[in-house]
Short mmCIF file of C-alpha atoms and ligand atoms in Angstrom, two decimals:
data_model
loop_
_atom_site.label_atom_id
_atom_site.label_comp_id
_atom_site.label_asym_id
_atom_site.label_seq_id
_atom_site.Cartn_x
_atom_site.Cartn_y
_atom_site.Cartn_z
CA MET A 289 77.52 83.79 55.69
CA SER A 290 77.10 86.59 53.15
CA GLU A 291 75.72 90.03 53.98
CA ASN A 292 72.60 89.38 51.97
CA MET A 293 71.88 86.16 53.72
CA SER A 294 72.40 87.74 57.04
CA LYS A 295 69.88 90.50 56.15
CA GLN A 296 67.46 87.88 55.00
CA ASN A 297 67.88 85.97 58.31
CA LEU A 298 67.30 89.10 60.31
CA ARG A 299 64.02 89.76 58.44
CA GLU A 300 62.91 86.20 59.09
CA LEU A 301 63.58 86.34 62.84
CA PRO A 302 60.29 85.47 64.61
CA SER A 303 58.48 88.11 66.59
CA VAL A 304 58.18 88.08 70.39
CA ASP A 305 54.57 86.99 70.07
CA GLU A 306 55.34 84.15 67.69
CA VAL A 307 57.89 82.78 70.18
CA LEU A 308 55.47 83.19 73.09
CA ARG A 309 52.86 81.18 71.13
CA SER A 310 55.33 78.43 70.28
CA ASP A 311 54.50 74.87 71.37
CA ASN A 312 57.54 74.67 73.64
CA LEU A 313 56.51 77.63 75.74
CA GLN A 314 52.85 76.69 75.80
CA LYS A 315 53.80 73.31 77.20
CA CYS A 316 55.88 74.64 80.11
CA ALA A 317 55.09 72.72 83.27
CA VAL A 318 55.27 75.80 85.42
CA SER A 319 53.18 78.86 84.75
CA TYR A 320 55.70 81.71 84.79
CA SER A 321 54.68 85.31 84.85
CA LYS A 322 54.03 86.71 81.36
CA LYS A 323 56.31 89.64 82.08
CA LEU A 324 59.22 87.36 82.95
CA VAL A 325 58.80 85.11 79.86
CA THR A 326 58.44 88.12 77.55
CA GLY A 327 61.63 89.66 78.96
CA ILE A 328 63.59 86.47 78.41
CA VAL A 329 62.19 86.05 74.85
CA ARG A 330 63.36 89.57 74.06
CA ASP A 331 66.82 88.86 75.42
CA VAL A 332 67.15 85.59 73.49
CA LEU A 333 65.99 87.30 70.26
CA ALA A 334 68.47 90.11 70.81
CA LYS A 335 71.29 87.57 71.29
CA ILE A 336 70.35 85.71 68.12
CA ARG A 337 70.11 88.98 66.21
CA ALA A 338 73.61 89.92 67.37
CA GLU A 339 74.88 86.51 66.27
CA ILE A 340 73.33 86.88 62.84
CA ILE A 341 74.94 90.30 62.45
CA GLU A 342 78.26 88.76 63.41
CA ARG A 343 77.52 86.28 60.58
CA GLN A 344 77.47 83.26 62.85
CA VAL A 345 75.41 80.28 61.77
CA VAL A 346 72.39 80.18 64.11
CA ASP A 347 69.15 78.30 64.24
CA ALA A 348 66.59 81.09 64.33
CA SER A 349 63.53 78.92 64.08
CA VAL A 350 60.61 79.52 66.40
CA GLU A 351 61.09 76.06 67.83
CA ASN A 352 64.72 76.54 68.66
CA ILE A 353 64.16 79.97 70.22
CA GLY A 354 61.28 78.55 72.24
CA THR A 355 63.58 75.79 73.52
CA LEU A 356 66.32 78.28 74.45
CA VAL A 357 63.74 80.33 76.41
CA LYS A 358 62.38 77.25 78.13
CA ASP A 359 65.88 76.10 79.12
CA TYR A 360 66.64 79.54 80.51
CA LEU A 361 63.46 79.52 82.61
CA GLU A 362 64.16 76.01 83.90
CA ASN A 363 67.70 76.99 84.85
CA MET A 364 66.39 80.00 86.71
CA LEU A 365 64.41 77.77 89.01
CA LYS A 366 67.44 75.74 89.95
CA PRO A 367 69.48 77.05 92.94
CA SER A 368 72.48 79.05 91.92
CA LEU A 369 74.21 78.28 95.24
CA LYS A 370 75.13 74.61 95.01
CA LYS A 371 76.97 72.09 97.08
CA ILE A 372 80.63 71.81 96.13
CA VAL A 373 83.05 68.98 96.95
CA ASN A 374 86.10 70.71 98.44
CA ALA A 375 89.15 68.74 97.35
CA SER A 376 91.18 71.92 96.97
CA GLY A 377 93.16 71.31 100.15
CA VAL A 378 92.20 74.74 101.51
CA VAL A 379 90.08 74.05 104.60
CA LEU A 380 88.68 77.56 105.09
CA HIS A 381 88.19 78.47 101.41
CA THR A 382 86.72 81.98 101.12
CA ASN A 383 85.30 81.23 97.66
CA LEU A 384 83.50 78.19 99.10
CA GLY A 385 81.97 80.03 102.03
CA ARG A 386 84.76 79.32 104.58
CA ALA A 387 83.76 77.32 107.70
CA ILE A 388 81.35 74.38 107.53
CA LEU A 389 78.96 74.80 110.45
CA CYS A 390 78.58 72.27 113.26
CA ASP A 391 75.39 70.23 113.60
CA GLU A 392 74.28 72.30 116.56
CA ALA A 393 74.51 75.47 114.50
CA ILE A 394 72.53 73.91 111.65
CA GLU A 395 69.82 72.88 114.08
CA ALA A 396 69.74 76.37 115.61
CA LEU A 397 69.52 77.85 112.10
CA LYS A 398 66.45 75.75 111.33
CA ILE A 399 64.69 77.07 114.41
CA ALA A 400 65.69 80.68 113.81
CA ALA A 401 64.74 80.47 110.16
CA GLY A 402 61.43 78.75 110.58
CA CYS A 403 59.99 80.16 113.83
CA PRO A 404 59.63 83.44 115.65
CA VAL A 405 62.43 83.68 118.17
CA ASN A 406 63.32 85.86 121.20
CA LEU A 407 65.86 87.83 119.17
CA GLU A 408 65.03 91.10 120.93
CA LEU A 409 62.51 89.97 123.56
CA ASP A 410 63.34 89.77 127.25
CA LEU A 411 61.51 86.68 128.42
CA GLU A 412 61.68 87.79 132.07
CA ASN A 413 59.44 90.82 131.65
CA GLY A 414 58.16 90.70 128.05
CA GLU A 415 59.94 93.90 127.22
CA ARG A 416 62.30 94.69 124.43
CA GLY A 417 65.57 92.81 124.75
CA ASP A 418 69.03 93.18 123.18
CA ARG A 419 70.15 90.85 120.36
CA ASP A 420 73.70 90.91 121.67
CA SER A 421 72.49 89.31 124.91
CA HIS A 422 72.51 85.90 123.21
CA LEU A 423 76.27 86.10 122.59
CA GLU A 424 77.85 88.55 124.92
CA ASP A 425 78.20 86.37 128.04
CA VAL A 426 79.69 83.37 126.25
CA LEU A 427 82.04 85.63 124.25
CA CYS A 428 83.26 87.30 127.42
CA ARG A 429 83.87 84.00 129.12
CA LEU A 430 85.79 82.58 126.20
CA THR A 431 87.95 85.67 125.65
CA GLY A 432 88.24 87.25 129.12
CA ALA A 433 86.85 90.47 127.69
CA GLU A 434 84.48 92.73 129.73
CA ALA A 435 82.04 93.22 126.84
CA ALA A 436 81.50 92.05 123.30
CA THR A 437 79.30 92.53 120.26
CA VAL A 438 78.98 91.12 116.75
CA VAL A 439 78.72 92.67 113.33
CA ASN A 440 78.51 91.44 109.74
CA ASN A 441 82.15 90.46 109.33
CA ASN A 442 85.59 91.32 110.61
CA ALA A 443 86.02 94.00 107.96
CA ALA A 444 82.91 95.68 109.40
CA ALA A 445 84.22 95.17 112.90
CA VAL A 446 87.53 96.97 112.22
CA PHE A 447 85.64 99.74 110.35
CA LEU A 448 83.12 100.25 113.16
CA VAL A 449 85.79 100.29 115.86
CA LEU A 450 87.92 102.80 114.03
CA ASN A 451 84.99 105.01 113.10
CA THR A 452 83.73 105.05 116.66
CA LEU A 453 87.01 105.62 118.43
CA ALA A 454 89.05 107.60 115.94
CA GLU A 455 86.90 109.46 113.43
CA THR A 456 88.64 112.79 112.43
CA LYS A 457 91.62 111.70 114.50
CA GLU A 458 94.88 109.92 113.95
CA VAL A 459 95.47 106.17 113.97
CA ILE A 460 99.07 105.02 114.39
CA ILE A 461 100.09 101.76 112.73
CA SER A 462 103.38 100.10 111.84
CA ARG A 463 104.25 100.08 108.12
CA GLY A 464 104.87 96.34 108.52
CA GLU A 465 101.17 95.89 109.16
CA LEU A 466 99.68 97.90 106.26
CA VAL A 467 98.62 94.79 104.49
CA GLU A 468 96.01 93.70 102.07
CA ILE A 469 94.03 90.60 103.12
CA GLY A 470 92.52 88.84 100.10
CA GLY A 471 89.17 89.99 98.83
CA SER A 472 90.09 93.66 98.77
CA PHE A 473 90.39 94.32 102.45
CA ARG A 474 93.25 96.80 102.78
CA ILE A 475 94.10 98.08 106.22
CA PRO A 476 95.09 101.59 104.92
CA ALA A 477 91.84 101.91 102.92
CA VAL A 478 89.71 100.84 105.88
CA ILE A 479 91.44 103.36 108.15
CA GLN A 480 90.78 106.12 105.68
CA LYS A 481 87.18 105.09 104.89
CA SER A 482 86.36 105.05 108.56
CA GLY A 483 87.19 108.75 108.70
CA CYS A 484 90.59 108.48 110.37
CA THR A 485 93.99 109.79 109.39
CA LEU A 486 96.53 107.05 108.92
CA ILE A 487 99.86 107.65 110.58
CA GLU A 488 102.44 105.09 109.43
CA VAL A 489 105.47 104.45 111.55
CA GLY A 490 108.60 102.39 111.22
CA THR A 491 109.53 100.53 108.03
CA THR A 492 108.22 97.47 106.31
CA ASN A 493 110.61 95.18 108.17
CA ARG A 494 111.41 97.04 111.36
CA THR A 495 109.35 99.13 113.76
CA HIS A 496 110.54 100.13 117.24
CA PRO A 497 108.82 101.45 120.34
CA SER A 498 110.36 104.90 119.81
CA ASP A 499 108.58 105.06 116.36
CA TYR A 500 105.23 104.91 118.08
CA ILE A 501 106.21 107.35 120.75
CA SER A 502 107.52 109.96 118.42
CA ALA A 503 104.32 109.82 116.27
CA ILE A 504 102.05 110.70 119.15
CA THR A 505 100.30 114.07 118.80
CA PRO A 506 97.28 115.64 120.55
CA ASP A 507 95.21 114.20 117.68
CA THR A 508 96.29 110.58 118.20
CA ALA A 509 93.16 108.50 118.92
CA LEU A 510 94.62 105.03 119.01
CA PHE A 511 97.30 102.52 118.16
CA LEU A 512 96.20 99.81 115.73
CA LYS A 513 97.87 96.46 115.60
CA ALA A 514 96.89 94.27 112.66
CA HIS A 515 97.66 90.60 112.27
CA THR A 516 99.42 90.36 108.91
CA SER A 517 97.54 87.09 108.21
CA ASN A 518 98.43 85.97 104.74
CA TYR A 519 101.77 87.77 104.62
CA ARG A 520 104.97 87.50 106.58
CA VAL A 521 108.21 89.45 106.62
CA ILE A 522 111.16 87.32 107.50
CA GLY A 523 114.85 87.98 108.04
CA PHE A 524 116.04 91.29 109.49
CA THR A 525 112.80 92.22 111.25
CA SER A 526 111.64 93.82 114.46
CA SER A 527 108.17 94.66 115.58
CA VAL A 528 106.69 96.05 118.75
CA ASP A 529 104.68 93.38 120.46
CA LEU A 530 101.25 94.02 121.91
CA LYS A 531 102.47 94.15 125.56
CA GLU A 532 104.96 96.87 124.68
CA MET A 533 102.39 98.85 122.74
CA VAL A 534 100.05 98.63 125.73
CA LYS A 535 102.82 99.93 127.99
CA ILE A 536 103.35 102.95 125.70
CA GLY A 537 99.56 103.40 125.33
CA ARG A 538 99.00 103.41 129.06
CA GLN A 539 101.78 105.95 129.56
CA TYR A 540 100.27 108.35 126.98
CA GLY A 541 96.60 107.57 127.52
CA ILE A 542 96.14 105.93 124.09
CA PRO A 543 93.92 102.84 123.59
CA ILE A 544 95.26 99.82 121.68
CA ILE A 545 93.08 98.09 119.14
CA GLU A 546 94.12 94.77 117.70
CA ASP A 547 92.72 93.24 114.53
CA LEU A 548 93.48 89.56 114.94
CA GLY A 549 91.88 88.51 111.67
CA SER A 550 91.32 84.82 112.37
CA GLY A 551 92.21 84.66 116.02
CA SER A 552 91.57 81.52 117.93
CA LEU A 553 89.57 80.79 121.04
CA VAL A 554 91.73 77.81 122.00
CA ASP A 555 95.38 76.94 121.89
CA LEU A 556 95.71 75.15 118.56
CA SER A 557 99.08 73.70 119.51
CA GLN A 558 97.29 71.25 121.82
CA PHE A 559 95.94 69.64 118.62
CA GLY A 560 99.32 69.53 117.01
CA LEU A 561 98.55 72.55 114.85
CA PRO A 562 100.83 75.53 114.40
CA TYR A 563 100.52 78.48 116.74
CA GLU A 564 97.87 81.12 115.98
CA PRO A 565 97.33 84.11 118.34
CA GLN A 566 94.49 83.55 120.77
CA VAL A 567 91.98 86.28 121.54
CA ARG A 568 92.38 85.75 125.24
CA GLU A 569 96.11 86.36 125.06
CA SER A 570 95.46 89.77 123.46
CA ILE A 571 92.88 90.69 126.09
CA ASP A 572 95.21 89.48 128.82
CA ALA A 573 98.12 91.51 127.32
CA GLY A 574 95.93 94.59 127.73
CA ALA A 575 94.41 95.24 124.25
CA ASP A 576 91.48 97.57 124.75
CA VAL A 577 89.48 96.21 121.88
CA VAL A 578 90.15 93.10 119.75
CA THR A 579 88.37 92.13 116.47
CA PHE A 580 88.24 88.76 114.71
CA SER A 581 86.22 86.72 112.25
CA GLY A 582 83.42 84.30 113.01
CA ASP A 583 84.01 82.06 109.97
CA LYS A 584 87.77 81.59 110.02
CA LEU A 585 89.39 79.43 112.71
CA LEU A 586 86.45 79.97 115.03
CA GLY A 587 84.49 77.73 112.66
CA GLY A 588 81.14 79.56 112.72
CA PRO A 589 79.10 81.75 110.38
CA GLN A 590 80.34 84.89 108.70
CA ALA A 591 80.55 87.52 111.44
CA GLY A 592 82.92 90.02 112.94
CA ILE A 593 83.42 89.85 116.66
CA ILE A 594 84.41 92.91 118.74
CA ALA A 595 85.54 92.15 122.30
CA GLY A 596 87.16 94.45 124.82
CA LYS A 597 86.73 97.03 127.59
CA ARG A 598 83.14 97.97 128.47
CA GLU A 599 83.66 101.72 128.03
CA TYR A 600 84.71 101.24 124.39
CA LEU A 601 82.03 98.67 123.65
CA GLN A 602 79.39 101.09 124.95
CA ARG A 603 80.55 103.76 122.54
CA ILE A 604 80.73 101.24 119.68
CA ASN A 605 77.17 100.08 120.39
CA LYS A 606 75.92 103.68 120.32
CA ASN A 607 77.39 104.42 116.88
CA PRO A 608 74.49 104.69 114.37
CA LEU A 609 76.60 102.63 111.94
CA LYS A 610 76.25 99.68 114.32
CA ARG A 611 72.61 99.42 113.17
CA ALA A 612 73.74 99.21 109.59
CA LEU A 613 76.34 96.52 110.32
CA ARG A 614 74.45 94.39 112.81
CA VAL A 615 73.86 90.65 112.27
CA ASP A 616 70.54 88.93 111.75
CA LYS A 617 68.90 86.15 113.76
CA LEU A 618 70.44 83.43 111.55
CA THR A 619 73.94 84.58 112.26
CA ILE A 620 73.23 84.90 115.97
CA ALA A 621 71.71 81.42 116.09
CA ALA A 622 74.61 79.74 114.27
CA LEU A 623 77.31 81.70 116.16
CA GLU A 624 75.73 81.01 119.56
CA ALA A 625 75.62 77.29 118.89
CA THR A 626 79.21 77.30 117.62
CA LEU A 627 80.54 79.28 120.59
CA LYS A 628 78.88 76.88 122.99
CA LEU A 629 80.96 74.02 121.66
CA TYR A 630 83.98 75.84 123.07
CA LEU A 631 82.53 75.46 126.53
CA GLN A 632 83.27 71.71 126.21
CA PRO A 633 86.90 71.90 124.97
CA ASP A 634 87.51 68.13 125.19
CA ALA A 635 84.90 67.39 122.57
CA LEU A 636 85.82 70.38 120.38
CA SER A 637 87.97 68.62 117.81
CA LYS A 638 85.22 66.07 117.30
CA ASN A 639 82.27 68.46 117.16
CA LEU A 640 83.64 71.46 115.32
CA PRO A 641 84.00 70.57 111.63
CA THR A 642 86.82 73.08 110.99
CA LEU A 643 88.93 71.64 113.77
CA ARG A 644 87.95 68.05 112.91
CA CYS A 645 89.17 68.62 109.37
CA LEU A 646 92.40 70.32 110.47
CA THR A 647 93.24 67.56 112.94
CA ARG A 648 92.24 64.61 110.80
CA PRO A 649 95.00 61.97 110.97
CA VAL A 650 96.90 61.36 107.78
CA SER A 651 96.34 57.64 108.24
CA GLU A 652 92.58 58.21 107.97
CA ILE A 653 93.02 60.48 104.94
CA ALA A 654 95.15 57.78 103.33
CA LEU A 655 92.32 55.23 103.67
CA ILE A 656 89.90 57.51 101.82
CA ALA A 657 92.55 58.30 99.22
CA ASP A 658 93.04 54.57 98.61
CA GLU A 659 89.38 53.91 98.09
CA ALA A 660 88.86 57.03 96.00
CA SER A 661 91.80 56.29 93.71
CA ARG A 662 90.44 52.81 93.06
CA LEU A 663 87.05 54.24 92.13
CA LEU A 664 88.65 56.89 89.90
CA LYS A 665 90.72 54.34 88.06
CA GLN A 666 87.54 52.44 87.24
CA ARG A 667 85.64 55.56 86.20
CA LEU A 668 88.34 57.29 84.20
CA GLY A 669 89.90 54.33 82.41
CA LYS A 670 93.41 53.65 81.19
CA ASP A 671 94.22 57.00 79.57
CA TYR A 672 94.64 58.53 83.00
CA PHE A 673 97.57 58.11 85.37
CA ILE A 674 96.32 58.08 88.95
CA GLU A 675 98.55 57.99 91.99
CA ILE A 676 98.38 58.75 95.67
CA GLU A 677 100.98 61.29 96.78
CA ASP A 678 101.94 63.09 99.97
CA GLY A 679 100.58 66.61 99.87
CA GLU A 680 100.06 69.73 101.91
CA SER A 681 96.72 71.21 102.97
CA LYS A 682 96.30 74.81 103.97
CA ILE A 683 94.14 76.34 106.58
CA GLY A 684 93.15 79.24 104.31
CA SER A 685 91.53 82.62 104.96
CA GLY A 686 94.82 84.10 105.91
CA SER A 687 95.35 81.91 108.95
CA LEU A 688 98.84 80.48 109.51
CA PRO A 689 99.85 81.17 105.89
CA GLU A 690 103.30 79.64 106.18
CA GLU A 691 102.08 76.44 107.72
CA ALA A 692 101.12 73.46 105.62
CA ILE A 693 99.49 70.41 107.12
CA ALA A 694 100.47 66.99 105.85
CA THR A 695 97.83 65.28 103.77
CA LYS A 696 97.28 62.72 101.01
CA VAL A 697 96.35 63.80 97.51
CA ILE A 698 95.25 61.88 94.46
CA ALA A 699 97.36 63.08 91.56
CA ILE A 700 95.77 62.69 88.17
CA ALA A 701 97.37 63.15 84.73
CA HIS A 702 96.17 62.28 81.24
CA LYS A 703 98.04 60.99 78.21
CA GLU A 704 97.28 64.17 76.24
CA MET A 705 94.94 66.36 78.16
CA PRO A 706 96.56 69.18 80.16
CA PRO A 707 95.77 69.24 83.89
CA GLU A 708 93.76 72.49 83.49
CA LYS A 709 91.27 70.53 81.40
CA ILE A 710 90.99 67.81 84.00
CA PHE A 711 90.38 70.57 86.54
CA LYS A 712 87.47 71.88 84.46
CA MET A 713 86.13 68.38 83.89
CA PHE A 714 85.85 67.79 87.62
CA LEU A 715 84.20 71.19 88.07
CA LYS A 716 81.52 70.15 85.56
CA ASN A 717 80.59 67.13 87.75
CA ASN A 718 77.35 67.23 89.67
CA PRO A 719 78.09 68.23 92.38
CA PRO A 720 81.13 70.15 91.18
CA ILE A 721 84.50 68.88 92.57
CA LEU A 722 87.11 71.57 93.18
CA GLY A 723 90.69 70.30 93.04
CA ARG A 724 93.82 72.17 92.10
CA VAL A 725 96.47 72.08 89.39
CA ARG A 726 100.13 71.73 90.43
CA LYS A 727 102.67 71.53 87.71
CA GLU A 728 101.67 68.77 85.27
CA LYS A 729 99.05 67.18 87.52
CA PHE A 730 95.59 67.74 88.78
CA LEU A 731 95.36 67.09 92.51
CA LEU A 732 92.45 66.09 94.73
CA ASP A 733 93.22 66.64 98.42
CA MET A 734 91.37 64.05 100.48
CA ARG A 735 91.48 65.96 103.82
CA MET A 736 87.96 67.31 103.54
CA ILE A 737 86.46 64.22 101.86
CA GLU A 738 84.27 62.03 104.06
CA LYS A 739 83.30 59.41 101.44
CA ALA A 740 85.46 58.26 98.58
CA GLU A 741 82.37 58.34 96.30
CA GLU A 742 82.30 62.17 96.60
CA VAL A 743 85.29 62.63 94.30
CA ALA A 744 84.52 59.68 91.95
CA ILE A 745 83.48 61.76 88.95
CA SER A 746 80.41 60.39 87.25
CA SER A 747 81.52 60.43 83.65
C1 PLP B 179 90.35 88.04 107.21
C2 PLP B 179 90.81 89.34 107.83
C3 PLP B 179 90.00 90.44 107.85
C4 PLP B 179 88.64 90.44 107.20
O1 PLP B 179 87.76 89.64 107.87
P1 PLP B 179 86.38 89.18 107.21
O2 PLP B 179 85.68 88.44 108.27
O3 PLP B 179 86.69 88.42 106.02
O4 PLP B 179 85.69 90.46 106.86
C5 PLP B 179 90.46 91.59 108.46
N1 PLP B 179 91.67 91.62 109.04
C6 PLP B 179 92.50 90.57 109.06
C7 PLP B 179 93.82 90.67 109.74
C8 PLP B 179 92.08 89.36 108.49
O5 PLP B 179 92.88 88.26 108.50
#
């Protein structure tokens, strides 16, 4: 487009009022606020103006602009948070909201969301109650801790514990544990932001008891042990286990805090899954305070759980930051219902979706894969190569990073189209289907898929 034409087009751009009066907008089914519509008209006009200046060919008619504004408004009314079909093979996918809640939690959420509840009301005497009372007893019974509380997430839990017990003081941690857990949670940064001085000991691969002992000063507030979650050092390594740290801690009067990350409330090996540290083991080994996530292996809502000795929990609860990091009634409702499933361990792998998914037999996954691949062959036609392959699912969220769980995947390739394009095509489905690309193929992991129809793209 020439400069002259572009100037001409700019002059002919309709005014805000003209667009507002356009048939399209007058006919909107919903009556939006005038302020909202005017704001969107201005934004659309600004975008078209910029496109004209860039000499793009644009339809600047009142009708077209009216349609763009109407589409924008209609899209705004649609939920931004949508159901996704998780065929990525990552069971606890942080980008997909991690754990799927159990039915009991979903029921509890409905009540807490739709009704007044006794969140902070003592039903014995009608006086003010404590929101932790709904969770503390069950948490203590499941972990063996004396006391427990819950905050927004595990990052908040670590932060609050450090800030309460070690602000202005020194926190000793092994260099092998100064890790970054996805999503910008870095142990060293959290230590510093909570007002503590980080004292690193040992080396990346080897830390010995004497390293901790020689770092102790009158300013030492605590020893921190962090689960390295998504990272592992192998080969010539040595670390000081929790029991040994506790022994040193007792000798010098220093509390031990352990950030377990995922942590588990049951022994996962009984389900044929790889070993993951259990919260109870840490409490039994003498950790003074343990923190872990509500929405990782525990299988509940986003939350950070702090369990440990009563004297420390009392101090943590008195920290004014606790008020800023506390959880709402929805989290409490969902977490309470989830935790109660653990009181019936025999039914756990049936009732807790996270565990059900992780323990799903490959034979059952293979059946779904069979059916889904048949549907996909019909839907996609002969330009696609579709095969069932053995694959590996991951737990995700930093749990058991080395461990893959056998699964069945549907591998899809196209005569010409690269797998990245197939990936995007499945994401455009309604509801979007998230698979993954590996080498020349697009893979759909069937572990999380209940009905074959879910992955049968509707194009
Ligand atoms: C995941 C993780 C965190 C952060 O927990 P969120 O619940 O995501 O805030 C902290 N520490 C460790 C070791 C973790 O694995």
